[in-house]
PDB file of C-alpha atoms in Angstrom:
ATOM      1  CA  MET A   1       0.000   0.000   0.000  1.00  0.00           C
ATOM      2  CA  SER A   2       1.334   3.438  -0.927  1.00  0.00           C
ATOM      3  CA  ALA A   3       2.446   5.777   1.797  1.00  0.00           C
ATOM      4  CA  LEU A   4       0.174   8.349   0.206  1.00  0.00           C
ATOM      5  CA  ALA A   5      -2.951   6.221   0.281  1.00  0.00           C
ATOM      6  CA  PRO A   6      -6.028   8.119   1.491  1.00  0.00           C
ATOM      7  CA  GLN A   7      -5.643   6.957   5.091  1.00  0.00           C
ATOM      8  CA  GLY A   8      -2.019   8.128   5.093  1.00  0.00           C
ATOM      9  CA  LEU A   9      -2.592  11.407   3.301  1.00  0.00           C
ATOM     10  CA  THR A  10      -3.666  13.186   6.479  1.00  0.00           C
ATOM     11  CA  TRP A  11      -0.356  12.454   8.183  1.00  0.00           C
ATOM     12  CA  THR A  12       1.544  13.437   5.057  1.00  0.00           C
ATOM     13  CA  VAL A  13      -0.133  16.843   4.977  1.00  0.00           C
ATOM     14  CA  LEU A  14       0.486  17.333   8.698  1.00  0.00           C
ATOM     15  CA  ARG A  15       4.140  16.378   8.312  1.00  0.00           C
ATOM     16  CA  VAL A  16       4.706  18.703   5.351  1.00  0.00           C
ATOM     17  CA  HIS A  17       3.161  21.650   7.172  1.00  0.00           C
ATOM     18  CA  HIS A  18       4.333  20.828  10.691  1.00  0.00           C
ATOM     19  CA  ARG A  19       6.289  24.072  10.996  1.00  0.00           C
ATOM     20  CA  ALA A  20       3.206  26.129  10.253  1.00  0.00           C
ATOM     21  CA  LEU A  21       1.302  24.107  12.846  1.00  0.00           C
ATOM     22  CA  LEU A  22       4.007  24.719  15.435  1.00  0.00           C
ATOM     23  CA  VAL A  23       4.079  28.453  14.725  1.00  0.00           C
ATOM     24  CA  SER A  24       0.287  28.626  14.850  1.00  0.00           C
ATOM     25  CA  GLY A  25       0.201  26.691  18.105  1.00  0.00           C
ATOM     26  CA  ALA A  26       2.847  28.911  19.681  1.00  0.00           C
ATOM     27  CA  PHE A  27       0.992  32.035  18.581  1.00  0.00           C
ATOM     28  CA  LEU A  28      -2.265  30.678  19.994  1.00  0.00           C
ATOM     29  CA  VAL A  29      -0.659  29.939  23.363  1.00  0.00           C
ATOM     30  CA  LEU A  30       0.973  33.381  23.552  1.00  0.00           C
ATOM     31  CA  ALA A  31      -2.248  35.084  22.506  1.00  0.00           C
ATOM     32  CA  ALA A  32      -4.222  33.156  25.120  1.00  0.00           C
ATOM     33  CA  VAL A  33      -1.766  34.136  27.850  1.00  0.00           C
ATOM     34  CA  ALA A  34      -1.880  37.777  26.733  1.00  0.00           C
ATOM     35  CA  LEU A  35      -5.683  37.841  26.730  1.00  0.00           C
ATOM     36  CA  ILE A  36      -5.862  36.240  30.176  1.00  0.00           C
ATOM     37  CA  TRP A  37      -3.472  38.904  31.472  1.00  0.00           C
ATOM     38  CA  LEU A  38      -5.512  41.574  29.692  1.00  0.00           C
ATOM     39  CA  ARG A  39      -8.653  40.535  31.536  1.00  0.00           C
ATOM     40  CA  SER A  40      -6.851  40.851  34.849  1.00  0.00           C
ATOM     41  CA  ALA A  41      -5.430  44.243  33.865  1.00  0.00           C
ATOM     42  CA  GLY A  42      -8.843  45.428  32.723  1.00  0.00           C
ATOM     43  CA  GLN A  43     -10.464  44.480  35.996  1.00  0.00           C
ATOM     44  CA  GLU A  44      -7.688  46.236  37.912  1.00  0.00           C
ATOM     45  CA  ALA A  45      -8.113  49.355  35.780  1.00  0.00           C
ATOM     46  CA  VAL A  46     -11.835  49.420  36.531  1.00  0.00           C
ATOM     47  CA  ASP A  47     -11.193  49.019  40.253  1.00  0.00           C
ATOM     48  CA  ARG A  48      -8.531  51.725  40.302  1.00  0.00           C
ATOM     49  CA  ASN A  49     -10.589  54.152  38.249  1.00  0.00           C
ATOM     50  CA  GLY A  50     -13.403  54.176  40.754  1.00  0.00           C
ATOM     51  CA  PRO A  51     -14.043  56.751  43.481  1.00  0.00           C
ATOM     52  CA  CYS A  52     -10.998  57.898  45.454  1.00  0.00           C
ATOM     53  CA  ALA A  53     -10.033  60.403  48.131  1.00  0.00           C
ATOM     54  CA  SER A  54      -6.983  62.506  49.056  1.00  0.00           C
ATOM     55  CA  PRO A  55      -6.105  61.731  51.769  1.00  0.00           C
ATOM     56  CA  PRO A  56      -7.533  58.199  51.580  1.00  0.00           C
ATOM     57  CA  THR A  57     -10.399  57.107  53.781  1.00  0.00           C
ATOM     58  CA  PRO A  58     -11.293  53.654  55.109  1.00  0.00           C
ATOM     59  CA  ASP A  59     -13.740  53.272  52.212  1.00  0.00           C
ATOM     60  CA  LEU A  60     -11.868  55.040  49.397  1.00  0.00           C
ATOM     61  CA  PRO A  61      -8.294  54.540  48.133  1.00  0.00           C
ATOM     62  CA  ASP A  62      -5.753  57.290  47.665  1.00  0.00           C
ATOM     63  CA  CYS A  63      -6.204  59.048  44.320  1.00  0.00           C
ATOM     64  CA  ALA A  64      -2.433  58.866  43.799  1.00  0.00           C
ATOM     65  CA  ASP A  65      -2.677  55.068  43.792  1.00  0.00           C
ATOM     66  CA  VAL A  66      -5.624  55.137  41.400  1.00  0.00           C
ATOM     67  CA  ALA A  67      -3.523  56.991  38.850  1.00  0.00           C
ATOM     68  CA  LEU A  68      -0.833  54.288  38.847  1.00  0.00           C
ATOM     69  CA  LEU A  69      -2.715  52.210  36.271  1.00  0.00           C
ATOM     70  CA  PRO A  70      -3.938  54.461  33.455  1.00  0.00           C
ATOM     71  CA  SER A  71      -7.065  53.088  31.842  1.00  0.00           C
ATOM     72  CA  SER A  72      -5.785  54.373  28.496  1.00  0.00           C
ATOM     73  CA  ASP A  73      -3.026  51.749  28.575  1.00  0.00           C
ATOM     74  CA  VAL A  74      -5.540  48.933  29.000  1.00  0.00           C
ATOM     75  CA  ALA A  75      -7.752  50.398  26.284  1.00  0.00           C
ATOM     76  CA  GLY A  76      -4.748  50.529  23.953  1.00  0.00           C
ATOM     77  CA  TYR A  77      -3.872  46.882  24.575  1.00  0.00           C
ATOM     78  CA  VAL A  78      -7.468  45.785  24.013  1.00  0.00           C
ATOM     79  CA  SER A  79      -7.587  47.772  20.785  1.00  0.00           C
ATOM     80  CA  LEU A  80      -4.325  46.181  19.634  1.00  0.00           C
ATOM     81  CA  ALA A  81      -5.675  42.711  20.417  1.00  0.00           C
ATOM     82  CA  SER A  82      -8.792  43.317  18.333  1.00  0.00           C
ATOM     83  CA  THR A  83      -6.695  44.543  15.401  1.00  0.00           C
ATOM     84  CA  VAL A  84      -4.395  41.507  15.477  1.00  0.00           C
ATOM     85  CA  ILE A  85      -7.302  39.055  15.631  1.00  0.00           C
ATOM     86  CA  ALA A  86      -9.216  40.861  12.881  1.00  0.00           C
ATOM     87  CA  LEU A  87      -6.206  40.738  10.529  1.00  0.00           C
ATOM     88  CA  LEU A  88      -5.469  37.028  11.005  1.00  0.00           C
ATOM     89  CA  PRO A  89      -7.618  36.005   7.992  1.00  0.00           C
ATOM     90  CA  LEU A  90      -5.177  37.895   5.764  1.00  0.00           C
ATOM     91  CA  ALA A  91      -2.366  35.656   7.015  1.00  0.00           C
ATOM     92  CA  VAL A  92      -4.536  32.623   6.260  1.00  0.00           C
ATOM     93  CA  ALA A  93      -5.161  33.846   2.713  1.00  0.00           C
ATOM     94  CA  LEU A  94      -1.460  34.432   2.084  1.00  0.00           C
ATOM     95  CA  TYR A  95      -0.409  31.039   3.443  1.00  0.00           C
ATOM     96  CA  ALA A  96      -3.187  29.111   1.708  1.00  0.00           C
ATOM     97  CA  GLY A  97      -2.504  30.657  -1.678  1.00  0.00           C
ATOM     98  CA  ALA A  98       1.292  30.737  -1.558  1.00  0.00           C
ATOM     99  CA  VAL A  99       2.214  27.622   0.430  1.00  0.00           C
ATOM    100  CA  LEU A 100      -0.681  25.260   0.951  1.00  0.00           C
ATOM    101  CA  PHE A 101      -1.703  25.073  -2.709  1.00  0.00           C
ATOM    102  CA  GLY A 102       0.340  27.356  -4.967  1.00  0.00           C
ATOM    103  CA  ALA A 103       3.778  26.039  -3.996  1.00  0.00           C
ATOM    104  CA  GLU A 104       2.851  22.358  -4.328  1.00  0.00           C
ATOM    105  CA  LEU A 105       1.336  22.886  -7.760  1.00  0.00           C
ATOM    106  CA  GLU A 106       4.308  24.985  -8.869  1.00  0.00           C
ATOM    107  CA  ARG A 107       6.856  22.368  -7.738  1.00  0.00           C
ATOM    108  CA  GLY A 108       4.824  19.471  -9.090  1.00  0.00           C
ATOM    109  CA  THR A 109       4.642  17.612  -5.766  1.00  0.00           C
ATOM    110  CA  ALA A 110       0.865  17.507  -6.041  1.00  0.00           C
ATOM    111  CA  ARG A 111       1.050  15.472  -9.255  1.00  0.00           C
ATOM    112  CA  VAL A 112       3.443  13.063  -7.565  1.00  0.00           C
ATOM    113  CA  ALA A 113       0.811  12.444  -4.907  1.00  0.00           C
ATOM    114  CA  TRP A 114      -1.855  11.927  -7.563  1.00  0.00           C
ATOM    115  CA  THR A 115       0.181   9.105  -9.097  1.00  0.00           C
ATOM    116  CA  GLN A 116       0.327   7.229  -5.765  1.00  0.00           C
ATOM    117  CA  SER A 117      -3.249   6.065  -5.256  1.00  0.00           C
ATOM    118  CA  VAL A 118      -4.503   9.526  -4.233  1.00  0.00           C
ATOM    119  CA  THR A 119      -7.055  11.186  -6.479  1.00  0.00           C
ATOM    120  CA  PRO A 120      -6.886  14.952  -7.035  1.00  0.00           C
ATOM    121  CA  GLY A 121     -10.249  15.297  -5.304  1.00  0.00           C
ATOM    122  CA  ARG A 122      -9.053  13.450  -2.201  1.00  0.00           C
ATOM    123  CA  TRP A 123      -5.831  15.466  -2.139  1.00  0.00           C
ATOM    124  CA  PHE A 124      -7.701  18.759  -2.404  1.00  0.00           C
ATOM    125  CA  ALA A 125     -10.336  17.826   0.176  1.00  0.00           C
ATOM    126  CA  THR A 126      -7.728  16.749   2.717  1.00  0.00           C
ATOM    127  CA  LYS A 127      -5.642  19.883   2.248  1.00  0.00           C
ATOM    128  CA  LEU A 128      -8.791  21.961   2.659  1.00  0.00           C
ATOM    129  CA  VAL A 129     -10.441  20.179   5.589  1.00  0.00           C
ATOM    130  CA  LEU A 130      -7.404  19.952   7.876  1.00  0.00           C
ATOM    131  CA  PRO A 131      -6.646  23.706   7.826  1.00  0.00           C
ATOM    132  CA  ALA A 132     -10.365  24.415   8.167  1.00  0.00           C
ATOM    133  CA  VAL A 133     -10.437  22.404  11.403  1.00  0.00           C
ATOM    134  CA  VAL A 134      -7.392  24.275  12.724  1.00  0.00           C
ATOM    135  CA  ILE A 135      -8.878  27.642  11.735  1.00  0.00           C
ATOM    136  CA  THR A 136     -12.241  26.826  13.306  1.00  0.00           C
ATOM    137  CA  ALA A 137     -10.698  25.739  16.598  1.00  0.00           C
ATOM    138  CA  GLY A 138      -8.077  28.490  16.796  1.00  0.00           C
ATOM    139  CA  PHE A 139     -10.217  31.426  15.691  1.00  0.00           C
ATOM    140  CA  SER A 140     -13.131  30.350  17.885  1.00  0.00           C
ATOM    141  CA  LEU A 141     -10.866  30.157  20.927  1.00  0.00           C
ATOM    142  CA  LEU A 142      -9.298  33.553  20.230  1.00  0.00           C
ATOM    143  CA  SER A 143     -12.669  35.204  19.714  1.00  0.00           C
ATOM    144  CA  LEU A 144     -14.100  33.761  22.932  1.00  0.00           C
ATOM    145  CA  LEU A 145     -11.004  34.750  24.906  1.00  0.00           C
ATOM    146  CA  TYR A 146     -11.119  38.248  23.461  1.00  0.00           C
ATOM    147  CA  ARG A 147     -14.770  38.709  24.451  1.00  0.00           C
ATOM    148  CA  TRP A 148     -13.977  37.384  27.921  1.00  0.00           C
ATOM    149  CA  ALA A 149     -10.941  39.647  28.327  1.00  0.00           C
ATOM    150  CA  ARG A 150     -12.756  42.682  26.993  1.00  0.00           C
ATOM    151  CA  SER A 151     -15.750  42.264  29.291  1.00  0.00           C
ATOM    152  CA  ALA A 152     -13.662  42.871  32.428  1.00  0.00           C
ATOM    153  CA  GLY A 153     -12.535  46.351  31.378  1.00  0.00           C
ATOM    154  CA  ALA A 154     -15.554  47.477  29.381  1.00  0.00           C
ATOM    155  CA  GLU A 155     -16.001  50.558  31.565  1.00  0.00           C
ATOM    156  CA  VAL A 156     -12.612  52.030  30.643  1.00  0.00           C
ATOM    157  CA  LEU A 157     -12.524  51.176  26.933  1.00  0.00           C
ATOM    158  CA  GLY A 158     -12.812  53.836  24.282  1.00  0.00           C
ATOM    159  CA  ASP A 159     -13.646  51.556  21.342  1.00  0.00           C
ATOM    160  CA  GLN A 160     -17.188  50.241  21.078  1.00  0.00           C
ATOM    161  CA  TRP A 161     -18.670  47.017  19.709  1.00  0.00           C
ATOM    162  CA  HIS A 162     -19.349  48.582  16.305  1.00  0.00           C
ATOM    163  CA  TYR A 163     -15.730  49.584  15.650  1.00  0.00           C
ATOM    164  CA  ALA A 164     -14.516  47.580  12.657  1.00  0.00           C
ATOM    165  CA  ASP A 165     -11.773  45.499  14.307  1.00  0.00           C
ATOM    166  CA  VAL A 166     -13.750  45.008  17.517  1.00  0.00           C
ATOM    167  CA  PHE A 167     -16.817  43.825  15.625  1.00  0.00           C
ATOM    168  CA  VAL A 168     -14.817  41.260  13.662  1.00  0.00           C
ATOM    169  CA  ALA A 169     -12.860  39.979  16.656  1.00  0.00           C
ATOM    170  CA  MET A 170     -15.846  39.597  18.977  1.00  0.00           C
ATOM    171  CA  GLY A 171     -17.928  37.080  17.058  1.00  0.00           C
ATOM    172  CA  PRO A 172     -18.159  34.320  14.444  1.00  0.00           C
ATOM    173  CA  VAL A 173     -17.413  36.813  11.670  1.00  0.00           C
ATOM    174  CA  VAL A 174     -13.671  36.359  12.220  1.00  0.00           C
ATOM    175  CA  LEU A 175     -14.066  32.593  11.798  1.00  0.00           C
ATOM    176  CA  ALA A 176     -16.058  33.091   8.599  1.00  0.00           C
ATOM    177  CA  TYR A 177     -13.341  35.394   7.263  1.00  0.00           C
ATOM    178  CA  GLY A 178     -10.746  32.729   8.042  1.00  0.00           C
ATOM    179  CA  LEU A 179     -12.652  30.032   6.155  1.00  0.00           C
ATOM    180  CA  LEU A 180     -13.261  32.383   3.236  1.00  0.00           C
ATOM    181  CA  ALA A 181      -9.548  33.226   3.138  1.00  0.00           C
ATOM    182  CA  LEU A 182      -8.720  29.520   3.013  1.00  0.00           C
ATOM    183  CA  ALA A 183     -11.155  28.888   0.159  1.00  0.00           C
ATOM    184  CA  VAL A 184      -9.942  31.913  -1.799  1.00  0.00           C
ATOM    185  CA  GLY A 185      -6.332  30.839  -1.292  1.00  0.00           C
ATOM    186  CA  ALA A 186      -7.132  27.350  -2.559  1.00  0.00           C
ATOM    187  CA  LEU A 187      -8.890  28.716  -5.629  1.00  0.00           C
ATOM    188  CA  ALA A 188      -6.053  31.135  -6.383  1.00  0.00           C
ATOM    189  CA  GLY A 189      -3.497  28.349  -6.047  1.00  0.00           C
ATOM    190  CA  LEU A 190      -5.381  26.095  -8.455  1.00  0.00           C
ATOM    191  CA  LEU A 191      -5.889  28.859 -11.002  1.00  0.00           C
ATOM    192  CA  VAL A 192      -2.408  30.403 -10.965  1.00  0.00           C
ATOM    193  CA  ARG A 193      -0.329  27.365  -9.879  1.00  0.00           C
ATOM    194  CA  ARG A 194       2.483  29.639  -8.714  1.00  0.00           C
ATOM    195  CA  ALA A 195       3.212  30.396  -5.091  1.00  0.00           C
ATOM    196  CA  LEU A 196       3.799  34.146  -4.915  1.00  0.00           C
ATOM    197  CA  PRO A 197       1.122  35.267  -7.399  1.00  0.00           C
ATOM    198  CA  ALA A 198      -1.434  32.955  -5.794  1.00  0.00           C
ATOM    199  CA  GLY A 199      -0.635  34.281  -2.334  1.00  0.00           C
ATOM    200  CA  GLY A 200      -0.855  37.867  -3.532  1.00  0.00           C
ATOM    201  CA  ILE A 201      -4.181  37.312  -5.264  1.00  0.00           C
ATOM    202  CA  ALA A 202      -5.667  35.558  -2.236  1.00  0.00           C
ATOM    203  CA  LEU A 203      -4.456  38.340   0.042  1.00  0.00           C
ATOM    204  CA  ALA A 204      -5.885  41.053  -2.213  1.00  0.00           C
ATOM    205  CA  VAL A 205      -9.272  39.368  -2.669  1.00  0.00           C
ATOM    206  CA  THR A 206      -9.686  38.658   1.039  1.00  0.00           C
ATOM    207  CA  GLY A 207      -8.686  42.204   1.925  1.00  0.00           C
ATOM    208  CA  LEU A 208     -11.138  43.586  -0.623  1.00  0.00           C
ATOM    209  CA  VAL A 209     -13.989  41.534   0.843  1.00  0.00           C
ATOM    210  CA  MET A 210     -13.103  42.787   4.331  1.00  0.00           C
ATOM    211  CA  VAL A 211     -13.137  46.404   3.157  1.00  0.00           C
ATOM    212  CA  LEU A 212     -16.461  45.991   1.338  1.00  0.00           C
ATOM    213  CA  CYS A 213     -18.097  44.281   4.303  1.00  0.00           C
ATOM    214  CA  GLU A 214     -16.930  47.052   6.608  1.00  0.00           C
ATOM    215  CA  ARG A 215     -18.332  49.637   4.196  1.00  0.00           C
ATOM    216  CA  TRP A 216     -21.781  48.030   3.942  1.00  0.00           C
ATOM    217  CA  ARG A 217     -22.025  46.441   7.405  1.00  0.00           C
ATOM    218  CA  SER A 218     -24.522  48.953   8.733  1.00  0.00           C
ATOM    219  CA  ASP A 219     -26.953  48.001   5.941  1.00  0.00           C
ATOM    220  CA  LEU A 220     -27.015  44.300   6.795  1.00  0.00           C
ATOM    221  CA  TRP A 221     -29.786  44.783   9.357  1.00  0.00           C
ATOM    222  CA  PRO A 222     -32.567  47.403   9.533  1.00  0.00           C
ATOM    223  CA  PRO A 223     -31.490  50.199  11.888  1.00  0.00           C
ATOM    224  CA  ALA A 224     -33.613  51.670  14.654  1.00  0.00           C
ATOM    225  CA  GLU A 225     -34.763  55.275  14.869  1.00  0.00           C
ATOM    226  CA  GLN A 226     -35.168  57.517  17.890  1.00  0.00           C
ATOM    227  CA  VAL A 227     -37.076  60.816  17.771  1.00  0.00           C
ATOM    228  CA  TRP A 228     -36.989  63.463  20.516  1.00  0.00           C
ATOM    229  CA  ARG A 229     -39.346  66.397  20.943  1.00  0.00           C
ATOM    230  CA  ASN A 230     -38.342  69.858  22.186  1.00  0.00           C
ATOM    231  CA  SER A 231     -34.795  68.816  23.147  1.00  0.00           C
ATOM    232  CA  ARG A 232     -32.163  66.509  21.719  1.00  0.00           C
ATOM    233  CA  GLY A 233     -31.500  63.382  23.770  1.00  0.00           C
ATOM    234  CA  GLU A 234     -28.477  61.112  23.933  1.00  0.00           C
ATOM    235  CA  LEU A 235     -28.232  57.420  23.112  1.00  0.00           C
ATOM    236  CA  GLY A 236     -24.904  56.793  24.811  1.00  0.00           C
ATOM    237  CA  ASN A 237     -21.656  55.410  23.439  1.00  0.00           C
ATOM    238  CA  SER A 238     -22.986  51.880  22.973  1.00  0.00           C
ATOM    239  CA  ALA A 239     -25.227  52.929  20.071  1.00  0.00           C
ATOM    240  CA  TRP A 240     -23.846  52.874  16.540  1.00  0.00           C
ATOM    241  CA  GLN A 241     -25.155  56.204  15.290  1.00  0.00           C
ATOM    242  CA  LEU A 242     -25.591  56.307  11.519  1.00  0.00           C
ATOM    243  CA  GLU A 243     -27.465  59.550  10.982  1.00  0.00           C
ATOM    244  CA  ASN A 244     -28.471  62.561  13.083  1.00  0.00           C
ATOM    245  CA  GLY A 245     -30.711  65.416  12.104  1.00  0.00           C
ATOM    246  CA  LEU A 246     -33.648  67.738  12.673  1.00  0.00           C
ATOM    247  CA  ILE A 247     -37.273  67.382  11.637  1.00  0.00           C
ATOM    248  CA  THR A 248     -39.052  70.551  10.529  1.00  0.00           C
ATOM    249  CA  PRO A 249     -42.759  71.212  11.141  1.00  0.00           C
ATOM    250  CA  THR A 250     -43.394  70.171   7.531  1.00  0.00           C
ATOM    251  CA  GLY A 251     -41.762  66.787   8.161  1.00  0.00           C
ATOM    252  CA  ARG A 252     -38.613  67.524   6.194  1.00  0.00           C
ATOM    253  CA  ARG A 253     -35.439  65.971   7.580  1.00  0.00           C
ATOM    254  CA  LEU A 254     -32.297  68.075   7.747  1.00  0.00           C
ATOM    255  CA  GLN A 255     -29.340  65.808   8.321  1.00  0.00           C
ATOM    256  CA  ASP A 256     -26.519  68.364   8.398  1.00  0.00           C
ATOM    257  CA  CYS A 257     -28.119  70.969  10.651  1.00  0.00           C
ATOM    258  CA  VAL A 258     -27.883  69.409  14.105  1.00  0.00           C
ATOM    259  CA  TYR A 259     -25.121  71.636  15.445  1.00  0.00           C
ATOM    260  CA  THR A 260     -25.623  74.731  13.319  1.00  0.00           C
ATOM    261  CA  VAL A 261     -28.666  76.512  11.947  1.00  0.00           C
ATOM    262  CA  THR A 262     -26.855  79.588  10.624  1.00  0.00           C
ATOM    263  CA  SER A 263     -25.786  78.242   7.228  1.00  0.00           C
ATOM    264  CA  PRO A 264     -28.050  79.080   4.266  1.00  0.00           C
ATOM    265  CA  GLY A 265     -29.206  75.497   3.857  1.00  0.00           C
ATOM    266  CA  CYS A 266     -30.237  75.229   7.503  1.00  0.00           C
ATOM    267  CA  ARG A 267     -32.471  78.273   7.876  1.00  0.00           C
ATOM    268  CA  GLU A 268     -35.533  76.057   7.930  1.00  0.00           C
ATOM    269  CA  ALA A 269     -34.040  74.198  10.902  1.00  0.00           C
ATOM    270  CA  ARG A 270     -34.641  77.208  13.157  1.00  0.00           C
ATOM    271  CA  SER A 271     -38.293  76.225  13.447  1.00  0.00           C
ATOM    272  CA  ALA A 272     -37.536  72.544  14.096  1.00  0.00           C
ATOM    273  CA  ARG A 273     -38.612  71.087  17.416  1.00  0.00           C
ATOM    274  CA  GLN A 274     -37.761  67.464  16.778  1.00  0.00           C
ATOM    275  CA  TRP A 275     -34.435  65.652  16.639  1.00  0.00           C
ATOM    276  CA  TYR A 276     -33.889  62.200  15.183  1.00  0.00           C
ATOM    277  CA  THR A 277     -31.133  59.611  15.228  1.00  0.00           C
ATOM    278  CA  VAL A 278     -30.845  56.513  13.032  1.00  0.00           C
ATOM    279  CA  HIS A 279     -28.739  53.946  14.832  1.00  0.00           C
ATOM    280  CA  HIS A 280     -27.946  50.343  15.625  1.00  0.00           C
ATOM    281  CA  PRO A 281     -28.410  49.669  19.344  1.00  0.00           C
ATOM    282  CA  SER A 282     -26.100  47.207  21.048  1.00  0.00           C
ATOM    283  CA  ASP A 283     -28.662  44.401  20.732  1.00  0.00           C
ATOM    284  CA  HIS A 284     -28.194  44.552  16.946  1.00  0.00           C
ATOM    285  CA  PHE A 285     -24.725  43.081  17.406  1.00  0.00           C
ATOM    286  CA  TRP A 286     -25.796  39.470  16.927  1.00  0.00           C
ATOM    287  CA  PRO A 287     -28.143  40.022  13.965  1.00  0.00           C
ATOM    288  CA  LEU A 288     -25.376  41.927  12.183  1.00  0.00           C
ATOM    289  CA  GLN A 289     -22.848  39.235  13.096  1.00  0.00           C
ATOM    290  CA  LEU A 290     -25.016  36.371  11.876  1.00  0.00           C
ATOM    291  CA  VAL A 291     -25.975  38.030   8.593  1.00  0.00           C
ATOM    292  CA  GLU A 292     -22.368  38.883   7.745  1.00  0.00           C
ATOM    293  CA  THR A 293     -21.220  35.416   8.812  1.00  0.00           C
ATOM    294  CA  GLY A 294     -23.818  33.838   6.533  1.00  0.00           C
ATOM    295  CA  ILE A 295     -22.694  35.945   3.579  1.00  0.00           C
ATOM    296  CA  LEU A 296     -19.037  35.084   4.146  1.00  0.00           C
ATOM    297  CA  LEU A 297     -19.725  31.366   4.519  1.00  0.00           C
ATOM    298  CA  ALA A 298     -21.774  31.437   1.318  1.00  0.00           C
ATOM    299  CA  LEU A 299     -18.850  33.093  -0.479  1.00  0.00           C
ATOM    300  CA  ALA A 300     -16.490  30.493   0.987  1.00  0.00           C
ATOM    301  CA  ALA A 301     -18.749  27.679  -0.233  1.00  0.00           C
ATOM    302  CA  LEU A 302     -18.907  29.284  -3.685  1.00  0.00           C
ATOM    303  CA  ALA A 303     -15.118  29.627  -3.875  1.00  0.00           C
ATOM    304  CA  THR A 304     -14.722  25.999  -2.780  1.00  0.00           C
ATOM    305  CA  ALA A 305     -17.198  24.772  -5.402  1.00  0.00           C
ATOM    306  CA  ILE A 306     -15.407  26.725  -8.129  1.00  0.00           C
ATOM    307  CA  ALA A 307     -12.075  25.338  -6.928  1.00  0.00           C
ATOM    308  CA  PHE A 308     -13.355  21.760  -7.209  1.00  0.00           C
ATOM    309  CA  ARG A 309     -14.606  22.511 -10.706  1.00  0.00           C
ATOM    310  CA  VAL A 310     -11.228  23.941 -11.709  1.00  0.00           C
ATOM    311  CA  LEU A 311      -9.513  20.893 -10.229  1.00  0.00           C
ATOM    312  CA  ARG A 312     -11.665  18.464 -12.222  1.00  0.00           C
ATOM    313  CA  ARG A 313     -11.256  20.412 -15.438  1.00  0.00           C
ATOM    314  CA  HIS A 314      -7.506  21.054 -15.358  1.00  0.00           C
ATOM    315  CA  HIS A 315      -6.022  18.443 -13.043  1.00  0.00           C
ATOM    316  CA  ALA A 316      -8.200  15.359 -13.349  1.00  0.00           C
TER     317      ALA A 316
END
């Protein structure tokens, strides 16, 4: 029986890419440790940024001690963590296109495997499923740890749930981006069959999808609207405010006249007695997450189906 028979193909793939697995595992461990520390630091920042007194009292700490742990430092670390997690799919796209598929097709090692009792379909499925399992486990763990770490210092954070990196890092969207990046990398590798161009194409396509999703994210779920009479109210920082304006007695909406009524186009706003805000409240987080995740998974499935078709047509 060939060493590359279907039951041995899994171990062959793992052996070929063992360095990437080791690097990924080391990164995951370091990231987990950092996020655990970040939760502790966030909780400490919240405690130290509470009420204080100078001189201290039995119930209140010294304000000099409170200032020893600036909340801005914790907020900066949390923001950095969200950015790193949100950008991980780009690394997946680059590796999948350049190394996982492009390099093997460029060197011809894939065809060697196909001559040893392994069909192209089995080869492709194995090289797709194994990374998908690693991505699912790793990205899910990082996202859960990030949410857990972030929750401890929520009171001192400046970035809200609707910030682009935070939104991606906090839910299943980051996992969907990872799987899409893998599928796009596989398709690019099969089409180009050269490592560097395939990696570059996969990176560019994945990045483009991320930019487009960020641009149209607010439209993925119907927003809410709040109207105030006589005085303008506040929704708080947790609301994702999309539009603010005034409503005239005739019902006309003036979007750009909230803070000034002196410009020529805002003269009608002087008679307005109603203010409105179009926004996504915090409870829209999960609907937005699930809709975007569904779109990304559908794109990943489409890219995978096209990749299988390309494989059958050109490499069968």
